[in-house]
PDB file of C-alpha atoms in Angstrom:
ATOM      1  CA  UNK E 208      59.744  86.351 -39.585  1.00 66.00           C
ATOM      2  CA  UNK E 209      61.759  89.432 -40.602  1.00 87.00           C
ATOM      3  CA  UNK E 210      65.159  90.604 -39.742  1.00 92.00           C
ATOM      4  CA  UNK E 211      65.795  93.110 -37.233  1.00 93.00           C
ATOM      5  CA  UNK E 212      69.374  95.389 -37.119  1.00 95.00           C
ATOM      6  CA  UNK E 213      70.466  95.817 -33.453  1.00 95.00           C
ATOM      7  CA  UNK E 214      73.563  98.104 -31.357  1.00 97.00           C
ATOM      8  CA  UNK E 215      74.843  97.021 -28.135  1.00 98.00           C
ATOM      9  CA  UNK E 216      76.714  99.709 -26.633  1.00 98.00           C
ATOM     10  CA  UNK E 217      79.411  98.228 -23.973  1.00 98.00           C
ATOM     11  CA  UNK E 218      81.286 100.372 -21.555  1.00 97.00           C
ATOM     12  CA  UNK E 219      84.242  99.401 -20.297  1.00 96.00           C
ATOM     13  CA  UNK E 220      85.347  99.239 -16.648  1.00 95.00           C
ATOM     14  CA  UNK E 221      88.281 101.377 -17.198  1.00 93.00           C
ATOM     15  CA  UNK E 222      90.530 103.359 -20.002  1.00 94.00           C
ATOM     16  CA  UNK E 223      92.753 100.524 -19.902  1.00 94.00           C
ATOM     17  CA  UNK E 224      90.521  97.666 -21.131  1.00 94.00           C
ATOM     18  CA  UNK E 225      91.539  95.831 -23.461  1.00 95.00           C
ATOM     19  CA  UNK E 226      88.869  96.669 -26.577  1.00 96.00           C
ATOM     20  CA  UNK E 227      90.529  94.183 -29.240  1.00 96.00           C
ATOM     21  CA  UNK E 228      89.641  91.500 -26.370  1.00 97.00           C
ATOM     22  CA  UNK E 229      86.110  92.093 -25.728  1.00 97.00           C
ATOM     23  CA  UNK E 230      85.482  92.583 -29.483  1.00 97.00           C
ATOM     24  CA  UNK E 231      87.188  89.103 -29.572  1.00 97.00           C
ATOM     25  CA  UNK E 232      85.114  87.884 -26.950  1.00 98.00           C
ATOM     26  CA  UNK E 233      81.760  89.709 -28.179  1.00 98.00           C
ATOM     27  CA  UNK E 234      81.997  88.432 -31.452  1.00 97.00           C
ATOM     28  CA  UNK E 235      81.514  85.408 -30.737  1.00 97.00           C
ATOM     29  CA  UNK E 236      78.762  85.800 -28.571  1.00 97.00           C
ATOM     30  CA  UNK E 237      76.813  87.401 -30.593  1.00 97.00           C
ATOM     31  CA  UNK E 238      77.320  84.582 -33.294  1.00 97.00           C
ATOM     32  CA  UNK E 239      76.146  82.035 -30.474  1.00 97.00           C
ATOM     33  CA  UNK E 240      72.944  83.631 -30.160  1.00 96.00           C
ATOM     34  CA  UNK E 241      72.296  83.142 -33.976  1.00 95.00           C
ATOM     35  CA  UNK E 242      73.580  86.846 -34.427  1.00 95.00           C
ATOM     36  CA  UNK E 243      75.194  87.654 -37.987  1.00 95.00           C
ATOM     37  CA  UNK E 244      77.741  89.765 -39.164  1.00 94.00           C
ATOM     38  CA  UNK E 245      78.870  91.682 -36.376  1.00 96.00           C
ATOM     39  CA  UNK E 246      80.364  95.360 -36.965  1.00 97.00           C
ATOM     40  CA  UNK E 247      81.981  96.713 -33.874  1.00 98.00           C
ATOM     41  CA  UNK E 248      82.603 100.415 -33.686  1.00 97.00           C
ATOM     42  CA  UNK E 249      84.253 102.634 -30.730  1.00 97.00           C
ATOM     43  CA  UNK E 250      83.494 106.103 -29.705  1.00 96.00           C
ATOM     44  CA  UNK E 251      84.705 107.733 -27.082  1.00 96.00           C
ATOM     45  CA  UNK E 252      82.978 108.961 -24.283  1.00 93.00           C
ATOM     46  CA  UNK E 253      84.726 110.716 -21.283  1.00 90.00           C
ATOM     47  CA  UNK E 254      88.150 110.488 -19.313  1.00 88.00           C
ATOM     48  CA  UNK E 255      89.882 108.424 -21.804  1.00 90.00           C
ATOM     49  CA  UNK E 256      87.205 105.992 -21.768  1.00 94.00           C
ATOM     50  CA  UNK E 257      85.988 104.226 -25.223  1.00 96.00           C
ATOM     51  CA  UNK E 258      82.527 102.588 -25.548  1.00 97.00           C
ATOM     52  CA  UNK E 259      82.578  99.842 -28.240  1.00 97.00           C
ATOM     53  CA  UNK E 260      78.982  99.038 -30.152  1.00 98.00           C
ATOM     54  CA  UNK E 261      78.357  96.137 -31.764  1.00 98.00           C
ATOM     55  CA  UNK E 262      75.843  96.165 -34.541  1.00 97.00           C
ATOM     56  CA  UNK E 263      74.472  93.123 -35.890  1.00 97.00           C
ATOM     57  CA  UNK E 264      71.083  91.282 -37.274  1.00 95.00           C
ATOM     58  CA  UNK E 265      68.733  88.883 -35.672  1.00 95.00           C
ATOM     59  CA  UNK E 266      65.292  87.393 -36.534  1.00 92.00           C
ATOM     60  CA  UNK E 267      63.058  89.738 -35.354  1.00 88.00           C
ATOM     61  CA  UNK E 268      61.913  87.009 -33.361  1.00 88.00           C
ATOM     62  CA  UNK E 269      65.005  86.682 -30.975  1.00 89.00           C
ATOM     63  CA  UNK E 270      64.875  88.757 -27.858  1.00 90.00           C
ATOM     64  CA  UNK E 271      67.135  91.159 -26.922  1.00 90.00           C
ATOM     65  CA  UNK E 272      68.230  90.434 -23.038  1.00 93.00           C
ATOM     66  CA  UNK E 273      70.154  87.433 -23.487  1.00 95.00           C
ATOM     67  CA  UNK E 274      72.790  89.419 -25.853  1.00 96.00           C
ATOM     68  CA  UNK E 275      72.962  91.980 -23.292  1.00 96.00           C
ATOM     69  CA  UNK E 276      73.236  89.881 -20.184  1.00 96.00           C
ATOM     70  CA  UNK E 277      75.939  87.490 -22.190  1.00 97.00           C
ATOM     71  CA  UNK E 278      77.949  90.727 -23.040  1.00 97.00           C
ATOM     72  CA  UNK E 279      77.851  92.030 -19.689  1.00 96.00           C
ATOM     73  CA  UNK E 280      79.879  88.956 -18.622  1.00 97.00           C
ATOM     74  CA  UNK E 281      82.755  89.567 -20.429  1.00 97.00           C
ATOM     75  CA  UNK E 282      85.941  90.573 -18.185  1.00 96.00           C
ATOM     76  CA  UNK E 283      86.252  94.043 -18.433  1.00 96.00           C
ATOM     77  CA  UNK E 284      82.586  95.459 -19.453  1.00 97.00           C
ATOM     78  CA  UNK E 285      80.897  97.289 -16.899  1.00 96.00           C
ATOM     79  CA  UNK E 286      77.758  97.709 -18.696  1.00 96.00           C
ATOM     80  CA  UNK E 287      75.807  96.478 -22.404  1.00 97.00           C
ATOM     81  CA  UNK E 288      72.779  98.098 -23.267  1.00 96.00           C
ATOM     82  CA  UNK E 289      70.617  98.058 -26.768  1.00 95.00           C
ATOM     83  CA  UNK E 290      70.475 101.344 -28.061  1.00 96.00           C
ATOM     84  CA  UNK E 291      68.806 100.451 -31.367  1.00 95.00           C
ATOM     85  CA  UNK E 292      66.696  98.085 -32.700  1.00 93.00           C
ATOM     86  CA  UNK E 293      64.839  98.447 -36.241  1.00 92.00           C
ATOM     87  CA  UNK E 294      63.375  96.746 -39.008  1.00 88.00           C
ATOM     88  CA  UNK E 295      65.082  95.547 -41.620  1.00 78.00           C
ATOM     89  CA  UNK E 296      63.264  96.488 -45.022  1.00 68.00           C
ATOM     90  CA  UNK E 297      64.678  95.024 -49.007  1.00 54.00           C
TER      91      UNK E 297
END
């Protein structure tokens, strides 16, 4: 099977979330699930709220949900959804 890139975006429950601790958290998650090299990035969205995305490969084989429904149970996310998934080609 191929390699596929994926983003998770998570949204915090409030402004004053602690982003260093769901990274933390999410990191190793996502290396759990056979995920490699994780790249976290945060954006921000509204009201002093910051989304963080984590970006990441997988065999293309792997689905997606258990990522998201393992990220949504970190303290302090309120929601983690894919918002990419491609092919990885060379």
């Amino acid at each position: 099977m191929g390699t596929a890139l994926l983003t998770i975006k998570m949204m915090p429950e409030s402004p004053e979330t602690d982003l260093e601790l769901i990274e933390g958290k999410a990191k190793e998650i996502i290396e759990n699930l056979k995920g490699k090299s994780p790249k976290f990035q945060k954006e921000p969205v509204a009201f002093g709220i910051i989304s963080l995305s984590a970006s990441f490969s997988i065999d293309e084989s792997l689905e997606t949900d258990p990522f998201e429904e393992k990220l949504r149970e970190i303290e302090g996310v309120n929601s983690a959804e894919t918002v990419d998934f491609r092919r990885a080609f060379g």
